[in-house]
Coordinates of C-alpha atoms and ligand atoms in Angstrom, one line a residue:
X1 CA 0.0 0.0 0.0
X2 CA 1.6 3.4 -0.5
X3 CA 1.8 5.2 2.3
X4 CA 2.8 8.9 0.6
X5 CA 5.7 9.0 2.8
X6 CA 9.8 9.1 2.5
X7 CA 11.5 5.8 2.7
X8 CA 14.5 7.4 5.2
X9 CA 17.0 4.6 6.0
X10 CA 14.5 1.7 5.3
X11 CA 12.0 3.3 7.3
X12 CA 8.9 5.1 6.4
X13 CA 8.9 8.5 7.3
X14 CA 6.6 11.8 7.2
X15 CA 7.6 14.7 9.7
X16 CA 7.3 17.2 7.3
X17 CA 3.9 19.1 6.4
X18 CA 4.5 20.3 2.8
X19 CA 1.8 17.9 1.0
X20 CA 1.4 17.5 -2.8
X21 CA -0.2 14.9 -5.2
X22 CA 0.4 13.4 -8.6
X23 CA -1.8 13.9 -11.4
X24 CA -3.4 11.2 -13.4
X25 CA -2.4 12.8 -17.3
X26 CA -5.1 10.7 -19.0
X27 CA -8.0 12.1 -16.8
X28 CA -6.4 15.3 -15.9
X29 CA -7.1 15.3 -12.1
X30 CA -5.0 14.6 -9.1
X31 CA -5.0 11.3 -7.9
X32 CA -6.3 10.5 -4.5
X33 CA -2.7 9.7 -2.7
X34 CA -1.3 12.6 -0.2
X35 CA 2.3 12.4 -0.6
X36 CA 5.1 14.3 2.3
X37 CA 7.8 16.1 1.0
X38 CA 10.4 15.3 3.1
X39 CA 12.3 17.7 6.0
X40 CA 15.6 19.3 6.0
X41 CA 16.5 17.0 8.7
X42 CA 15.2 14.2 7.1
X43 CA 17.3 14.5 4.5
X44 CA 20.4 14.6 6.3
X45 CA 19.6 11.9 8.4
X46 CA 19.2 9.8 5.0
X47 CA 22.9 11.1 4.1
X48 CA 24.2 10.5 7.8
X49 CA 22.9 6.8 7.3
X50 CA 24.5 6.3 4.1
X51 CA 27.3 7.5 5.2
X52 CA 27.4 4.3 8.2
X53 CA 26.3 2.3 5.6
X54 CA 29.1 3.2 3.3
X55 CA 31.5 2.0 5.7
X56 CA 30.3 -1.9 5.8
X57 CA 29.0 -2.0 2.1
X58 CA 31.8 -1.0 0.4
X59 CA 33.8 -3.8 1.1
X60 CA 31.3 -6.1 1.2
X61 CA 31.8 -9.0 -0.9
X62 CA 30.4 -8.9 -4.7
X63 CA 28.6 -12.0 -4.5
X64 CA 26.7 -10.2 -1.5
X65 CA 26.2 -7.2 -3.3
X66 CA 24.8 -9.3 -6.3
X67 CA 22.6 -10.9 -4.1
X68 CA 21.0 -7.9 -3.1
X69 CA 20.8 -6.6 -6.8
X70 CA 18.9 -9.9 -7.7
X71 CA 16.4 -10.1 -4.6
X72 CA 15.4 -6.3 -5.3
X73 CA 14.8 -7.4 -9.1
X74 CA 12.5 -10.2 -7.4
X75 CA 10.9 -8.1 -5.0
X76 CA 9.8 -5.5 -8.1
X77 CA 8.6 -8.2 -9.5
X78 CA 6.7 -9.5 -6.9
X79 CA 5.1 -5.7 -6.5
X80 CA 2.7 -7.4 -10.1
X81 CA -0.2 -5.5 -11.1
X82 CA -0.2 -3.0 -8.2
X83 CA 3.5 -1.4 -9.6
X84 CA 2.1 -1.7 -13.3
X85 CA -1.0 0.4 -12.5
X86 CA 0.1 2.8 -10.6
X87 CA 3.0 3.3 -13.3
X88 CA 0.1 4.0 -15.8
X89 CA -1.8 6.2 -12.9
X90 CA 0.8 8.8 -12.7
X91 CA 2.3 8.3 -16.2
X92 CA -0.2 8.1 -18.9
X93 CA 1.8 5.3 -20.1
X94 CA 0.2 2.1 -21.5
X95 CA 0.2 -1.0 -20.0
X96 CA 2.7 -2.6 -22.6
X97 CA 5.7 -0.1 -22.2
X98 CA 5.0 -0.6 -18.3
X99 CA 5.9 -4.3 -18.9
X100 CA 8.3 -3.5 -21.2
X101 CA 10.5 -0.9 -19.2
X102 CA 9.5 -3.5 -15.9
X103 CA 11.8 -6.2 -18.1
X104 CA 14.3 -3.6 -18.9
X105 CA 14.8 -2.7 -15.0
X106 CA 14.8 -6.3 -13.7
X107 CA 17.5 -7.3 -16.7
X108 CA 19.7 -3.7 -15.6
X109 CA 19.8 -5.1 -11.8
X110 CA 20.6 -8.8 -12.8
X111 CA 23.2 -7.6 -15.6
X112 CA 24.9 -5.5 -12.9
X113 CA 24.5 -8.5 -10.0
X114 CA 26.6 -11.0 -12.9
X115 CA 29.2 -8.1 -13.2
X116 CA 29.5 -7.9 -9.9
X117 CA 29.9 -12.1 -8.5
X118 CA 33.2 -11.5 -9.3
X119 CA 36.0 -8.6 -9.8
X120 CA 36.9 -8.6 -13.4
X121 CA 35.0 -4.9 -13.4
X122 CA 37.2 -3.3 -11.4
X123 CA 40.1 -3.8 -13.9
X124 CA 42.5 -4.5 -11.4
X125 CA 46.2 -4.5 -12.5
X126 CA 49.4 -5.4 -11.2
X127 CA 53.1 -4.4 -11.3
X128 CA 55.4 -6.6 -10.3
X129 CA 58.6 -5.2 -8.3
X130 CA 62.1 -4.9 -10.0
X131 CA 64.2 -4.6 -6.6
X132 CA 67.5 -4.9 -8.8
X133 CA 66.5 -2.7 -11.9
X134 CA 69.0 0.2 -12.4
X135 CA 69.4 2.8 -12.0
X136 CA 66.4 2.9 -9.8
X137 CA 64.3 -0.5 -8.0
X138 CA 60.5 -0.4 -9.4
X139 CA 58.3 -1.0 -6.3
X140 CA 55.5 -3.5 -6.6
X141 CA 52.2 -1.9 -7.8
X142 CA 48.7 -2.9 -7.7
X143 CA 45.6 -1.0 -9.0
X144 CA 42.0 -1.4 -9.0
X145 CA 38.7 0.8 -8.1
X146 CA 36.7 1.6 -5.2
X147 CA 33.5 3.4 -4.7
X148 CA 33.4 6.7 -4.1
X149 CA 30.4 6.9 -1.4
X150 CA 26.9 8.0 -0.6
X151 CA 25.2 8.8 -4.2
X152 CA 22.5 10.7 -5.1
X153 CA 20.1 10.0 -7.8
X154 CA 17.3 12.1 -9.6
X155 CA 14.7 9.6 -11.1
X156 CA 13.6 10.9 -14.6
X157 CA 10.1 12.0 -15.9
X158 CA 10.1 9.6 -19.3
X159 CA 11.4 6.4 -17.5
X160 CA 9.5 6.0 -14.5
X161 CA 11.1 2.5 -13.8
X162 CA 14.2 2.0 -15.9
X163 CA 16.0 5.4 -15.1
X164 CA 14.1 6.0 -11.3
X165 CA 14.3 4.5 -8.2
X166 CA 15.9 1.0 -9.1
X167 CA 17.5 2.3 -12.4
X168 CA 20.5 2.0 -14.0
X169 CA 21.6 4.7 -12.2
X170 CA 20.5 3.3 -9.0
X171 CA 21.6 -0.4 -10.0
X172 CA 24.8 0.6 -10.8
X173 CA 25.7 2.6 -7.5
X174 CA 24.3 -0.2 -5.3
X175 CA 26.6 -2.6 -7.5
X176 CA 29.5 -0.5 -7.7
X177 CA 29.8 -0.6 -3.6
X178 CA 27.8 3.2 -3.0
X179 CA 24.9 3.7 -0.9
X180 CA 22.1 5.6 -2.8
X181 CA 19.5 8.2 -2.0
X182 CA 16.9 9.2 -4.6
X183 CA 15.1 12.5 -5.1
X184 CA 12.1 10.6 -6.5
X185 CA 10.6 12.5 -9.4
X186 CA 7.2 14.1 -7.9
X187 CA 5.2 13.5 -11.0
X188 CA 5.5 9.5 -10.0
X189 CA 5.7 9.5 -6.1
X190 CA 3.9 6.4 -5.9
X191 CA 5.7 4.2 -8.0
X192 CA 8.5 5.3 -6.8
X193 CA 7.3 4.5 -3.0
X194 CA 6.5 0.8 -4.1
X195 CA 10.0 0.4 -6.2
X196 CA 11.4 1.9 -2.7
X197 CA 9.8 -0.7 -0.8
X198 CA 10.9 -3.7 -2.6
X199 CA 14.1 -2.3 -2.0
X200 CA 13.9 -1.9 1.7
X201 CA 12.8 -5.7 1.8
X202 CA 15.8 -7.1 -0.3
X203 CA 17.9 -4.9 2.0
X204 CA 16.4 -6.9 4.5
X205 CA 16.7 -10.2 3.7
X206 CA 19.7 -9.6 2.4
X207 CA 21.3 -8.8 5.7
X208 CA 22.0 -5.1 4.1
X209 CA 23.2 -2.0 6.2
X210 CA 19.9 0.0 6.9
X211 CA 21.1 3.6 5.5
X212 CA 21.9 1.3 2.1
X213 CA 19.1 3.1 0.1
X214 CA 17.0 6.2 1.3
X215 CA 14.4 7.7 -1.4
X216 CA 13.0 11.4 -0.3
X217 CA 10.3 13.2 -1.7
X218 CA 10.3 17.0 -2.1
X219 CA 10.7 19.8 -4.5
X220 CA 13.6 21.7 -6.1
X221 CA 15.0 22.7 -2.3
X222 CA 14.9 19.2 -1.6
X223 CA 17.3 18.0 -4.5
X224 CA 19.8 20.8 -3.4
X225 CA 20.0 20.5 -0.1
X226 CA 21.2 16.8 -1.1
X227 CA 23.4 17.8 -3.7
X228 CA 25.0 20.1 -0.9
X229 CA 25.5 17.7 1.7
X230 CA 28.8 17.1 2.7
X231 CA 28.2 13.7 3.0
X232 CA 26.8 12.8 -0.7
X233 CA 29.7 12.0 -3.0
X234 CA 28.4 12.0 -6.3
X235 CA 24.8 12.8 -8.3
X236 CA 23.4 10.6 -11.2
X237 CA 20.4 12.9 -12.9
X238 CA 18.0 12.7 -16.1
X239 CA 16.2 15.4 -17.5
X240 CA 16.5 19.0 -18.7
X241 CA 19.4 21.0 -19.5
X242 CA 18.1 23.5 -17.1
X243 CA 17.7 21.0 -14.1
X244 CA 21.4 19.5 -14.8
X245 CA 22.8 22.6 -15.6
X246 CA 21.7 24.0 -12.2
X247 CA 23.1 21.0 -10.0
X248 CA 26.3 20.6 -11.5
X249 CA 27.3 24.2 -11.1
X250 CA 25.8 23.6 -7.5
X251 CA 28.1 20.2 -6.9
X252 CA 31.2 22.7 -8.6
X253 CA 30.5 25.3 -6.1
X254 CA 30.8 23.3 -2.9
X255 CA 33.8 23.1 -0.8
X256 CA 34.4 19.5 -2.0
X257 CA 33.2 19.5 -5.8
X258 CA 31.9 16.0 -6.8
X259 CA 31.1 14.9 -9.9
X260 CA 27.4 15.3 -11.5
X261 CA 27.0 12.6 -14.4
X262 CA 23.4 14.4 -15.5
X263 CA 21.9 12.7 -19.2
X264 CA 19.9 16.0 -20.6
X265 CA 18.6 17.2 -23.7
X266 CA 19.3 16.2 -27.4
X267 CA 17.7 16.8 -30.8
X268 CA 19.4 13.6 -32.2
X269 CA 20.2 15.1 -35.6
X270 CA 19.5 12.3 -38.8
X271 CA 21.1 13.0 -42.0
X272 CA 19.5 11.6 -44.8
X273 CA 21.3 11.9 -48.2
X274 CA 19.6 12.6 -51.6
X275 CA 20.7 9.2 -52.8
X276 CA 18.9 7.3 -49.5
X277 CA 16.0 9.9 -50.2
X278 CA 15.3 9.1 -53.9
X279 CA 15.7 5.5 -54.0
X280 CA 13.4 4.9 -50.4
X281 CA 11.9 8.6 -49.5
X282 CA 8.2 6.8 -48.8
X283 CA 9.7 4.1 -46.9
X284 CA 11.9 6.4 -44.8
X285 CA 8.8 8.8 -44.1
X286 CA 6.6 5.8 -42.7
X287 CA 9.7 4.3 -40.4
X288 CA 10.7 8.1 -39.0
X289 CA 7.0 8.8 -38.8
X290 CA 7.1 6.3 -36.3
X291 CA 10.1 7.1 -34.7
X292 CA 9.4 10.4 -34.0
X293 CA 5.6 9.9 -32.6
X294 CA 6.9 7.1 -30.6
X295 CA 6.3 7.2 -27.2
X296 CA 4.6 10.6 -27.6
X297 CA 8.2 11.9 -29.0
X298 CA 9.5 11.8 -24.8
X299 CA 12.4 10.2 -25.3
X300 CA 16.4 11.7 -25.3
X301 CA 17.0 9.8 -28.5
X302 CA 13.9 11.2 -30.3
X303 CA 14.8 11.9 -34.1
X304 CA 14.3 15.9 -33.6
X305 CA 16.6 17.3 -36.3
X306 CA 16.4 15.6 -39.9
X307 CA 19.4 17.0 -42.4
X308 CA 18.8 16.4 -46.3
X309 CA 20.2 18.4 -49.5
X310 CA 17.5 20.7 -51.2
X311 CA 15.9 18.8 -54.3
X312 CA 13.0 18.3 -55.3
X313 CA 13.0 14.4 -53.6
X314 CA 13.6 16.4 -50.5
X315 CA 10.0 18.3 -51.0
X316 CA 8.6 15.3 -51.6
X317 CA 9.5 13.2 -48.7
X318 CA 8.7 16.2 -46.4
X319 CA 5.7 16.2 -47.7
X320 CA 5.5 12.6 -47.2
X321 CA 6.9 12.5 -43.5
X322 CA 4.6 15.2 -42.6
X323 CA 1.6 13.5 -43.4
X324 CA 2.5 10.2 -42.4
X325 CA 3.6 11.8 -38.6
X326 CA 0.3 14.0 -38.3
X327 CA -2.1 10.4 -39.1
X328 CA -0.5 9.1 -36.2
X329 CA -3.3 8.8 -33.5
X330 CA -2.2 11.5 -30.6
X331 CA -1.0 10.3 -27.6
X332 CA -0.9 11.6 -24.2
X333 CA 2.0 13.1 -22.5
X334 CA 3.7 12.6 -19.2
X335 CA 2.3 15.7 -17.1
X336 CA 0.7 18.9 -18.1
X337 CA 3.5 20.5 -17.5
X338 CA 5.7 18.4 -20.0
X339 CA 2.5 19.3 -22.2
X340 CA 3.1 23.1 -21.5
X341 CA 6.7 22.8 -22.5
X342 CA 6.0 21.1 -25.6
X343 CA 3.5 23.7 -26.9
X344 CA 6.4 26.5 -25.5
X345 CA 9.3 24.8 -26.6
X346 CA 7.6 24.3 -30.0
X347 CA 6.3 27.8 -30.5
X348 CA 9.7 29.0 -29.8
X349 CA 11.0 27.1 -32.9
X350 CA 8.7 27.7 -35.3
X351 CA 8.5 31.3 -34.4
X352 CA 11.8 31.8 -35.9
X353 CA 12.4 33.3 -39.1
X354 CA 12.4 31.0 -42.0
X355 CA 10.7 28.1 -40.2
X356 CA 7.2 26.8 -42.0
X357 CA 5.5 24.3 -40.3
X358 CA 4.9 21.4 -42.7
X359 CA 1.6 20.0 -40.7
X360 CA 0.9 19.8 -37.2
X361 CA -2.1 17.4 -36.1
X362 CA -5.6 19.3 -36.2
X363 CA -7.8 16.7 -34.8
X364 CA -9.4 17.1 -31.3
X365 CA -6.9 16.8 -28.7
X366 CA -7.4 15.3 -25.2
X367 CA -5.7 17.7 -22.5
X368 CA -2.6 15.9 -22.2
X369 CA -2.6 14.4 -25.9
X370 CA 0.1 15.9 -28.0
X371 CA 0.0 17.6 -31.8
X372 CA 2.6 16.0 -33.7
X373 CA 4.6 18.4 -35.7
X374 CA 6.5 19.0 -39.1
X375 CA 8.4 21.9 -39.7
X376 CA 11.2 23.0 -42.2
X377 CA 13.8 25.4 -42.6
X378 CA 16.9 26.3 -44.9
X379 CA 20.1 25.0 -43.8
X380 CA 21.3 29.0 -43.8
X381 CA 18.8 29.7 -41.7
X382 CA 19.2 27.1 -38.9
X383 CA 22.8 28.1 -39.1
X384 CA 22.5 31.3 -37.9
X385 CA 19.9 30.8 -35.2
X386 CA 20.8 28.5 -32.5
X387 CA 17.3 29.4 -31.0
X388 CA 16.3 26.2 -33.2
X389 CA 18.4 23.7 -31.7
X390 CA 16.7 23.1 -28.7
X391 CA 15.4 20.3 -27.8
X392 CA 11.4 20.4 -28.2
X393 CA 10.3 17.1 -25.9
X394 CA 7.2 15.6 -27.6
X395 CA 6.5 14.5 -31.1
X396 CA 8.4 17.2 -32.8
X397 CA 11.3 17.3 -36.2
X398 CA 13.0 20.2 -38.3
X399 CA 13.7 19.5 -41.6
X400 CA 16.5 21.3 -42.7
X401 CA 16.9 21.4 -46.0
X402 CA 20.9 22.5 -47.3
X403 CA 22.0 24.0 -50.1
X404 CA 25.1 21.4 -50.5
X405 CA 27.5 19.3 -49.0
X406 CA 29.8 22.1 -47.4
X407 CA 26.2 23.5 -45.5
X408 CA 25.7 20.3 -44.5
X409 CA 29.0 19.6 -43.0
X410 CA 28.7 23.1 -41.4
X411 CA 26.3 22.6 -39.5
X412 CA 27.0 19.5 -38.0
X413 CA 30.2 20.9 -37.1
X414 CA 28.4 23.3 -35.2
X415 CA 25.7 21.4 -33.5
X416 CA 25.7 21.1 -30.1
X417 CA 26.6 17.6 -28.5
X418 CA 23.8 15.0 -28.8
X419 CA 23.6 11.7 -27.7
X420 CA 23.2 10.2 -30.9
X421 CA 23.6 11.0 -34.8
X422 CA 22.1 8.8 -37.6
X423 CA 23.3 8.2 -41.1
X424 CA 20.8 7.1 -43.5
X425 CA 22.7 6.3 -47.3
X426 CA 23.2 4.3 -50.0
X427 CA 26.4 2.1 -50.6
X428 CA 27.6 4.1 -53.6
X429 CA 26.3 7.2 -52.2
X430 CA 27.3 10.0 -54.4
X431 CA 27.7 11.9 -50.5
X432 CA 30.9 12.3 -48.8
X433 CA 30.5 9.8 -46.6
X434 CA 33.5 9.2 -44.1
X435 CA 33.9 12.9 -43.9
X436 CA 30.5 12.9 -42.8
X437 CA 31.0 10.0 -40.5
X438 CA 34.2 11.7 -39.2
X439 CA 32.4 15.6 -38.5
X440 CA 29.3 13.2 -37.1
X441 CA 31.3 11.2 -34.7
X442 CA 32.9 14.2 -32.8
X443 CA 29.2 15.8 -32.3
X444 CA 27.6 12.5 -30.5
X445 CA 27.7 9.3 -28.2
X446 CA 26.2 6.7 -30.5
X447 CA 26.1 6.6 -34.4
X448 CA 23.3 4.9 -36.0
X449 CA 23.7 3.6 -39.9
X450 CA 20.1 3.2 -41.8
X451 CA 18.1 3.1 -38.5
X452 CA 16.2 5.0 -36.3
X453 CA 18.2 6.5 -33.2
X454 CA 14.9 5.6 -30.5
X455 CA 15.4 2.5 -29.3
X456 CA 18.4 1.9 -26.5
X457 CA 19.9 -1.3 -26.4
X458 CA 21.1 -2.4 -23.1
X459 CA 24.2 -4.2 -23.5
X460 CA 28.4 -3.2 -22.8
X461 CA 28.6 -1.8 -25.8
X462 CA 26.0 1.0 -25.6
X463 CA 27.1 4.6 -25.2
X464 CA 24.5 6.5 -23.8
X465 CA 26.0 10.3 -23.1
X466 CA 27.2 12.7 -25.3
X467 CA 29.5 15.9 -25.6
X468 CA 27.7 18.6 -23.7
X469 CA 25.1 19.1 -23.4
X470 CA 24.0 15.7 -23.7
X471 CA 25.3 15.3 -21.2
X472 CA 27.9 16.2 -19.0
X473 CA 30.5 14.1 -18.7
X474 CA 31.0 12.6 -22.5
X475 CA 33.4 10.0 -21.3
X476 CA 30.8 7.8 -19.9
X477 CA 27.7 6.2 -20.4
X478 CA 24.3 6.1 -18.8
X479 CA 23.2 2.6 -20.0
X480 CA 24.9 -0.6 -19.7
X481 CA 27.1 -2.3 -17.6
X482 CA 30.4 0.3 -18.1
X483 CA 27.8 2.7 -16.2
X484 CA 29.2 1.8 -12.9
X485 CA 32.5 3.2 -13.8
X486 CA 30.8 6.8 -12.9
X487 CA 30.6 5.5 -9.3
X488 CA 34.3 4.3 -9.2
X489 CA 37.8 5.7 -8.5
X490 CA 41.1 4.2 -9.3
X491 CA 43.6 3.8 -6.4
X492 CA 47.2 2.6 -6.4
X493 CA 48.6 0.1 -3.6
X494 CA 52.6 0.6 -3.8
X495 CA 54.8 -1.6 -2.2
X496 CA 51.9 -3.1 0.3
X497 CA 52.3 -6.5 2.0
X498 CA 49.1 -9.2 1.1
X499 CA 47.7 -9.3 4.3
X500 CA 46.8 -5.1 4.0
X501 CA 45.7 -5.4 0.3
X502 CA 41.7 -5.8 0.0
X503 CA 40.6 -9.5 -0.8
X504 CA 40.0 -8.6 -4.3
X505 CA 43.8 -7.7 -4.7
X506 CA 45.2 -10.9 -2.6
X507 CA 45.4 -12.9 -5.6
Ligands
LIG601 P1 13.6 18.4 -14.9 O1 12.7 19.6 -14.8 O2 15.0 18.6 -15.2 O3 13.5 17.6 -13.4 C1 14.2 16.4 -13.1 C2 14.4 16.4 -11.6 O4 15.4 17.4 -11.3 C3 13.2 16.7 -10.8 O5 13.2 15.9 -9.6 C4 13.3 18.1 -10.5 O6 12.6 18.5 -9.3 C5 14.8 18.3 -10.3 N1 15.3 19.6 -10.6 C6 15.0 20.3 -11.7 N2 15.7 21.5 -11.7 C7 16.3 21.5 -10.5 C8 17.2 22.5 -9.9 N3 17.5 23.7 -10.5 N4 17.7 22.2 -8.7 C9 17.4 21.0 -8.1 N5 16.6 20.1 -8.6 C10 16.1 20.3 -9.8 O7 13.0 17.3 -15.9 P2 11.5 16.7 -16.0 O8 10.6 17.1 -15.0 O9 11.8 15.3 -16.2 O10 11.0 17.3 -17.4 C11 11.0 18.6 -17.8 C12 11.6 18.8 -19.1 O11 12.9 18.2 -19.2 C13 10.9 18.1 -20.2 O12 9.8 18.9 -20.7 C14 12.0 18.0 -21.3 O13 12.1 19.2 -22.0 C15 13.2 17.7 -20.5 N6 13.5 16.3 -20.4 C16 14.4 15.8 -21.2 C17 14.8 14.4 -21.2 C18 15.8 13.8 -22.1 O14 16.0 12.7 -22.0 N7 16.3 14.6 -23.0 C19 14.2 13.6 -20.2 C20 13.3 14.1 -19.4 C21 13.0 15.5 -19.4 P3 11.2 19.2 -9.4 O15 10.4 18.4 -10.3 O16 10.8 19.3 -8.0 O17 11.5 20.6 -10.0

């Protein structure tokens, strides 16, 4: 049953009297549930217990770590249809992508439980002394990683499950050896009070510390008052530039800066060249239709900049993408207030000079349903107005159309970093192509040949993160098992007898 209160240590907790409610997007009303945002004190006694709790589970040994990954994956599960509906309750979402992204959480917690049985991850590496090489002896020299400590993590608005309270960025910091304490995202309180308390219970039986995992409700205040605390040693967010933005420069500004490994906005740009255009234009407008609508258009890897050459193939399958997008049955959107920004976010765009909207859905529109969008623009005019790269979250895509090549490579040059960049050609492409491959690659995190950039596989090999601001760290990923490497540190042992080394270096 959800209680509306904060999970503070493993125990459920409302001192506070600030009260607030999530809203139900497909009705548009508040749903019944009176949630606490949590105190000031609160929140530091949920640091002040992670901290403890750092001090047991971070040498802990994997096996026990990946037996507490595992029984929270069993315990979500055994949450059934109560964790599915409320998911839908507070998101909008259907049924099916609540199963889906369910799946998607329970395989991130058992991936990181199999990394973690044993110590390959932590790359540990080892330097054997020279006592007699000249002119100077090399001492013996063992390296490997250790956790950095108490972590805080912002759940995000699209991914109520997979990138929330048991997320990747959760599953990883438990695995990697840090304590974690969420800011749950207040649009889904309840889901994340349930996800909190099959956490609490795997702590439980899996003879965990108690200040292991904290999640706290609150608003903005709340989430710097964590970022702020001495104790918290690192931040894992996703969301808007904006909301990252703000807590990185907050996590710089304190007297011990800690690292703030924030995912944020992207427009994904997708060049298509003429050659892919005029030999499968109608195909390409059905599959991006569909790419760009999916999911209402909310997620980071939405296709929301498509680059072509001007030609009259180019009108053509604008013409084509626009009306296959707009006969896409509206969907509903996370929140009104994701709803607001599209419609803001969106005018903004189109507002600027040179931008014609193609078509925009015209049907009757539930509150929260979104109009799907077209719009065009010259590549000169994109150019000189950053105002349209921004990201516009919902089922929105600029068309830009270049005068040639040297345009094109322009502006991709000058894009902003972006988590991913798709290349749809031809094999004998009359386009440049490994010179735009090599201007692409320096711009984003993931390149997609003829495919659509929505869709994030979770497996090693996945970058998720881009150059800034994709997010803001490039040099890791978001999704996947090399995740946990945000949560790590290298340290050198030099010169140190076995019985001093941790277990995982005695070998
Ligand atoms: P958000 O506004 O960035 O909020 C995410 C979390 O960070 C919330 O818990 C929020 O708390 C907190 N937060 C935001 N600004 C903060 C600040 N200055 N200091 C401390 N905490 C702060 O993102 P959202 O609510 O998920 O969605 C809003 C917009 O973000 C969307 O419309 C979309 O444009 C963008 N977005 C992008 C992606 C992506 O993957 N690219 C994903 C999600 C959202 P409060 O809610 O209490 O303010």
């Amino acid at each position: 049953m959800i209680t509306g209160k904060n999970c503070i240590g493993g125990q459920f907790k409302a001192d506070g009297s600030v009260e607030f409610r999530t809203t139900d997007p497909k009705r548009n009303v508040p749903n019944p549930t009176v949630f606490v945002e949590a105190t000031k004190d609160e929140i530091d006694t949920a640091v002040d217990l992670a901290w403890e709790a750092f001090k047991v589970f971070r040498s802990m040994p994997g096996k026990q770590r990946a037996a507490f990954l595992n029984t929270i994956a069993d315990e979500m599960l055994a949450l059934d249809q109560e964790l599915i509906d409320t998911y839908m309750l507070e998101s909008g979402l259907p049924e099916g992508r609540a199963i889906g992204e369910r799946g998607r959480t329970i395989f991130q917690l058992r991936s990181f439980a199999e990394l973690v049985a044993n110590d390959d991850w932590r790359e540990n590496t080892f330097d054997a002394a020279q006592p007699d090489r000249l002119p100077q002896p090399k001492p013996s020299l063992r390296k490997t990683m250790i956790p950095l400590g108490p972590v805080a993590v912002f759940g995000a608005s699209n991914f109520p499950l997979a990138y929330s309270t048991a997320g990747g960025d959760t599953a990883s910091a438990l695995a990697a050896g840090c304590p974690v304490i969420v800011k749950s995202h207040p649009m889904h309180a309840g889901t994340n009070e349930l996800v909190a308390s099959a956490i609490v219970k795997a702590a439980n039986k899996t003879g965990m510390p108690k200040g292991v995992f904290s999640s706290i409700n609150g608003s903005v205040q709340a989430g710097i008052d964590l970022v702020n605390h001495p104790k918290v040693k690192a931040v894992g967010f996703t969301g808007s530039i904006g909301g990252g933005r703000a807590l990185f420069d907050l996590a710089a500004k304190r007297e011990e800066p800690i690292p703030v490994f924030a995912e944020m906005g992207s427009i994904n740009p997708v060049i298509m060249t003429a050659s892919a255009i005029s030999k499968r234009g109608s195909e390409l407008a059905k599959t991006y239709a569909g790419s760009i609508t999916l999911g209402t258009g909310q997620f980071c890897t939405n296709p929301g900049l498509l680059l072509t050459l001007k030609s009259d193939d180019a009108q053509s399958f604008i013409q084509e993408l626009a009306k296959e997008t707009v006969a896409i049955a509206p969907q509903i959107m996370l929140h009104p207030n994701i709803k607001k920004g599209y419609i803001s976010k969106g005018d903004t765009v189109t507002g600027q000079e040179g931008v014609k909207v193609v078509a925009t859905y015209d049907g009757d529109l539930d509150a929260n349903e979104a109009a799907a969008t077209i719009a065009t623009v010259s590549g000169k005019a994109f150019l000189d107005n950053p105002k349209m790269h921004q990201e516009v979250f919902g089922p929105f895509s600029m068309v830009v159309q270049c005068e040639d090549e040297a345009e094109l490579l322009q502006i991709i040059e000058g894009l902003e970093g972006q988590l991913t960049g798709t290349l749809i050609a031809e094999k004998d492409d009359t386009l440049n192509l490994p010179k735009i491959v090599d201007a692409l690659q320096h711009r984003v995190g993931r390149i997609i040949y003829n495919g659509v950039p929505t869709g994030v596989e979770v497996c090693a090999s996945m970058q998720h993160g881009g150059p800034y601001p994709a997010s803001t760290d490039s040099r890791f990923t978001a999704v996947g098992v090399h995740s946990i490497k945000r949560w790590v540190r290298p340290i050198s042992y030099q010169s140190f007898p076995t019985e001093l080394l941790p277990d995982h270096l005695k070998k």
